[in-house]
Coordinates of C-alpha atoms and ligand atoms in Angstrom, one line a residue:
M1 CA -225.6 -52.2 -98.7
A2 CA -222.6 -54.1 -96.7
A3 CA -223.4 -54.7 -93.0
E4 CA -221.4 -52.7 -90.4
P5 CA -218.8 -54.8 -88.4
I6 CA -220.2 -56.0 -85.2
I7 CA -218.6 -53.9 -82.3
S8 CA -216.7 -56.3 -80.0
H9 CA -213.9 -53.9 -78.9
V10 CA -215.2 -50.9 -76.4
V11 CA -213.5 -48.2 -74.5
V12 CA -214.6 -46.9 -71.3
P13 CA -212.8 -43.5 -70.8
G14 CA -212.6 -41.1 -68.1
T15 CA -210.5 -39.2 -65.9
F16 CA -210.9 -41.5 -62.8
D17 CA -209.4 -38.9 -60.3
P18 CA -209.8 -41.4 -58.3
V19 CA -211.8 -44.4 -59.5
T20 CA -215.0 -44.8 -57.9
L21 CA -217.5 -47.7 -57.1
G22 CA -219.7 -45.9 -59.7
H23 CA -217.0 -46.4 -62.3
I24 CA -216.5 -49.9 -61.4
D25 CA -220.2 -50.5 -62.1
V26 CA -220.2 -48.9 -65.6
I27 CA -216.7 -51.0 -66.2
R28 CA -218.3 -54.0 -65.0
R29 CA -221.7 -53.6 -67.0
A30 CA -219.8 -52.5 -70.5
R31 CA -217.8 -56.0 -69.9
R32 CA -221.1 -57.6 -69.5
L33 CA -222.2 -56.4 -73.0
F34 CA -218.8 -56.6 -74.9
P35 CA -216.0 -59.1 -75.0
R36 CA -213.5 -56.7 -74.9
V37 CA -213.2 -53.6 -73.0
T38 CA -210.2 -51.1 -72.5
V39 CA -210.4 -48.5 -69.7
A40 CA -208.8 -45.5 -71.2
V41 CA -207.4 -43.0 -68.7
A42 CA -207.1 -39.3 -69.8
A43 CA -204.0 -37.7 -69.2
S44 CA -205.6 -34.6 -67.8
A45 CA -208.9 -33.2 -66.7
N46 CA -210.4 -30.6 -69.2
K47 CA -213.9 -30.1 -67.2
N48 CA -212.5 -27.3 -65.3
G49 CA -209.0 -26.7 -66.3
R50 CA -207.6 -27.6 -63.4
G51 CA -204.8 -30.5 -62.9
T52 CA -205.5 -33.9 -61.3
A53 CA -205.1 -34.9 -57.5
F54 CA -203.4 -38.1 -58.8
T55 CA -201.1 -38.7 -61.5
L56 CA -201.8 -40.3 -64.5
E57 CA -199.7 -43.1 -63.2
E58 CA -201.4 -43.4 -59.9
R59 CA -204.9 -43.3 -61.4
V60 CA -203.9 -46.3 -64.0
E61 CA -202.3 -48.3 -61.1
M62 CA -205.6 -47.6 -58.8
I63 CA -207.8 -48.9 -61.3
R64 CA -206.0 -52.0 -62.0
E65 CA -205.9 -53.0 -58.3
A66 CA -209.5 -51.8 -58.0
L67 CA -210.4 -54.2 -60.9
R68 CA -208.7 -57.1 -59.1
V69 CA -210.1 -56.2 -55.7
E70 CA -213.6 -56.1 -57.1
G71 CA -213.6 -59.2 -58.5
L72 CA -214.1 -58.2 -62.4
P73 CA -212.8 -60.1 -65.3
D74 CA -209.0 -60.1 -65.5
D75 CA -209.0 -59.4 -69.4
I76 CA -210.1 -55.9 -69.0
E77 CA -207.1 -53.8 -70.0
V78 CA -206.3 -50.3 -68.6
A79 CA -204.6 -47.7 -70.8
P80 CA -203.2 -44.2 -70.4
F81 CA -204.2 -41.7 -73.2
R82 CA -203.4 -38.3 -74.3
G83 CA -204.7 -36.2 -76.8
L84 CA -207.9 -37.0 -78.5
L85 CA -210.0 -40.0 -77.1
V86 CA -211.4 -41.0 -81.0
S87 CA -207.5 -41.0 -82.3
F88 CA -206.8 -43.2 -79.2
C89 CA -210.0 -45.1 -79.9
H90 CA -208.8 -45.6 -83.8
E91 CA -205.0 -46.8 -82.6
L92 CA -206.8 -49.6 -80.6
G93 CA -209.2 -50.6 -83.5
A94 CA -212.0 -50.1 -80.7
G95 CA -215.8 -49.4 -82.3
G96 CA -217.2 -47.8 -79.2
V97 CA -216.9 -45.3 -76.2
V98 CA -219.0 -46.7 -73.2
K99 CA -220.2 -44.2 -70.4
G100 CA -222.5 -44.2 -67.4
L101 CA -225.0 -41.4 -67.3
R102 CA -226.2 -40.3 -63.8
A103 CA -228.8 -37.5 -63.6
M104 CA -229.9 -35.0 -66.1
T105 CA -226.7 -32.8 -65.3
D106 CA -224.7 -35.5 -67.0
F107 CA -226.8 -35.4 -69.8
E108 CA -225.8 -32.0 -71.7
Y109 CA -222.1 -32.5 -70.9
E110 CA -222.2 -36.3 -72.3
L111 CA -224.4 -35.4 -75.4
Q112 CA -221.8 -32.6 -76.4
Q113 CA -218.8 -34.8 -76.1
A114 CA -220.7 -37.5 -77.7
D115 CA -221.8 -35.0 -80.6
L116 CA -218.1 -33.9 -81.0
N117 CA -216.7 -37.4 -81.0
S118 CA -219.4 -38.4 -83.7
H119 CA -218.6 -35.8 -85.9
M120 CA -214.7 -36.3 -85.7
A121 CA -215.3 -40.2 -86.0
P122 CA -218.5 -41.0 -87.4
D123 CA -217.7 -44.9 -87.2
L124 CA -217.5 -44.6 -83.4
E125 CA -220.6 -45.6 -81.4
S126 CA -221.4 -43.6 -78.2
I127 CA -223.1 -46.1 -75.7
F128 CA -224.7 -45.1 -72.7
V129 CA -225.5 -47.1 -69.3
M130 CA -227.8 -45.7 -66.7
S131 CA -226.0 -45.5 -63.4
S132 CA -227.1 -48.0 -61.0
P133 CA -229.2 -46.1 -58.3
E134 CA -226.9 -46.6 -55.4
Y135 CA -224.0 -44.9 -57.3
G136 CA -226.2 -42.3 -58.9
Y137 CA -224.7 -39.2 -56.5
V138 CA -221.2 -40.8 -56.6
S139 CA -218.5 -38.7 -58.3
S140 CA -214.7 -38.5 -58.0
S141 CA -215.1 -34.5 -57.1
I142 CA -217.4 -35.2 -54.4
V143 CA -215.1 -38.2 -53.3
R144 CA -212.0 -36.2 -53.0
E145 CA -214.0 -33.4 -51.3
I146 CA -215.1 -35.5 -48.5
A147 CA -211.7 -37.3 -48.3
A148 CA -209.7 -34.0 -47.9
M149 CA -212.2 -33.3 -45.0
G150 CA -211.0 -36.3 -43.1
S151 CA -214.3 -37.9 -43.7
D152 CA -215.1 -41.8 -44.5
V153 CA -215.7 -42.4 -48.3
S154 CA -215.0 -46.5 -47.7
I155 CA -218.8 -46.8 -49.0
L156 CA -217.8 -44.8 -52.4
V157 CA -214.8 -46.5 -53.4
P158 CA -212.8 -49.9 -53.7
A159 CA -211.1 -50.4 -50.6
N160 CA -207.4 -49.9 -51.9
V161 CA -208.4 -46.5 -53.5
D162 CA -209.9 -45.7 -49.8
E163 CA -206.4 -46.6 -48.4
R164 CA -204.8 -44.3 -51.1
L165 CA -207.0 -41.4 -50.4
R166 CA -206.5 -41.7 -46.7
E167 CA -202.3 -41.6 -47.5
H168 CA -203.0 -38.8 -50.1
Y169 CA -205.2 -36.5 -48.1
G170 CA -203.5 -37.7 -44.4
A171 CA -200.2 -36.8 -46.1
E172 CA -201.6 -33.1 -47.3
A173 CA -202.9 -32.5 -43.8
A174 CA -199.5 -33.2 -42.0
Q175 CA -197.7 -30.8 -44.3
A176 CA -200.5 -27.9 -43.8
Ligands
PNS1 O1 -214.4 -38.3 -66.4 P1 -214.6 -37.5 -67.4 O2 -213.8 -36.2 -66.8 O3 -216.2 -37.4 -67.6 O4 -214.3 -38.2 -68.5 C1 -213.9 -37.0 -69.7 C2 -213.2 -37.8 -70.9 C3 -211.6 -37.8 -70.3 C4 -213.6 -38.8 -71.4 C5 -213.0 -36.3 -72.0 O5 -212.5 -35.4 -71.4 C6 -212.2 -36.7 -73.1 O6 -212.5 -37.3 -74.2 N1 -210.7 -36.3 -73.2 C7 -209.9 -36.6 -74.2 C8 -209.9 -35.5 -75.4 C9 -210.9 -35.4 -76.2 O7 -211.0 -36.3 -77.0 N2 -211.6 -34.1 -76.2 C10 -212.8 -34.2 -77.3 C11 -214.0 -35.2 -76.8 S1 -215.0 -33.8 -75.6

């Protein structure tokens, strides 16, 4: 039997609305494990059917800047995608998908997605890294909720995202 090709290119997918320090931790660790990493930014959130707080372009730009601010290797690519994640991985020629796992609550959702993806693309490997303890409670939705109430999220997000959140929710509060 011929050996399977070794995975050298992985995708770290997500909605990143906005990118948090938890995401940055997963991206950093994916890059420690694999020589080529593409952060794939999904066009729209599909967990709750609602739209995103930031546009696709804003989310892509915030990640690019956050990677610089946080000192990650400058060979990490950031790309938007629409449609199925597995199709995007095939387009890029990536062999795996890396995601972070926080609590058990993440597990069922991630397992369902990994099963679906494996059904549609058996050649793609789903790889999970356990979130670092300091970021176990950090999520984009928690960050948005706290920022919308005008509270400080600077320990949860990169500095450029903190600034962007203040502009976004400050402007919303001013309009209300
Ligand atoms: O940050 P999230 O919301 O956990 O990311 C979820 C994401 C974007 C990775 C997932 O919703 C996704 O892969 N969307 C693309 C559409 C798709 O491929 N759906 C089938 C797999 S569930």
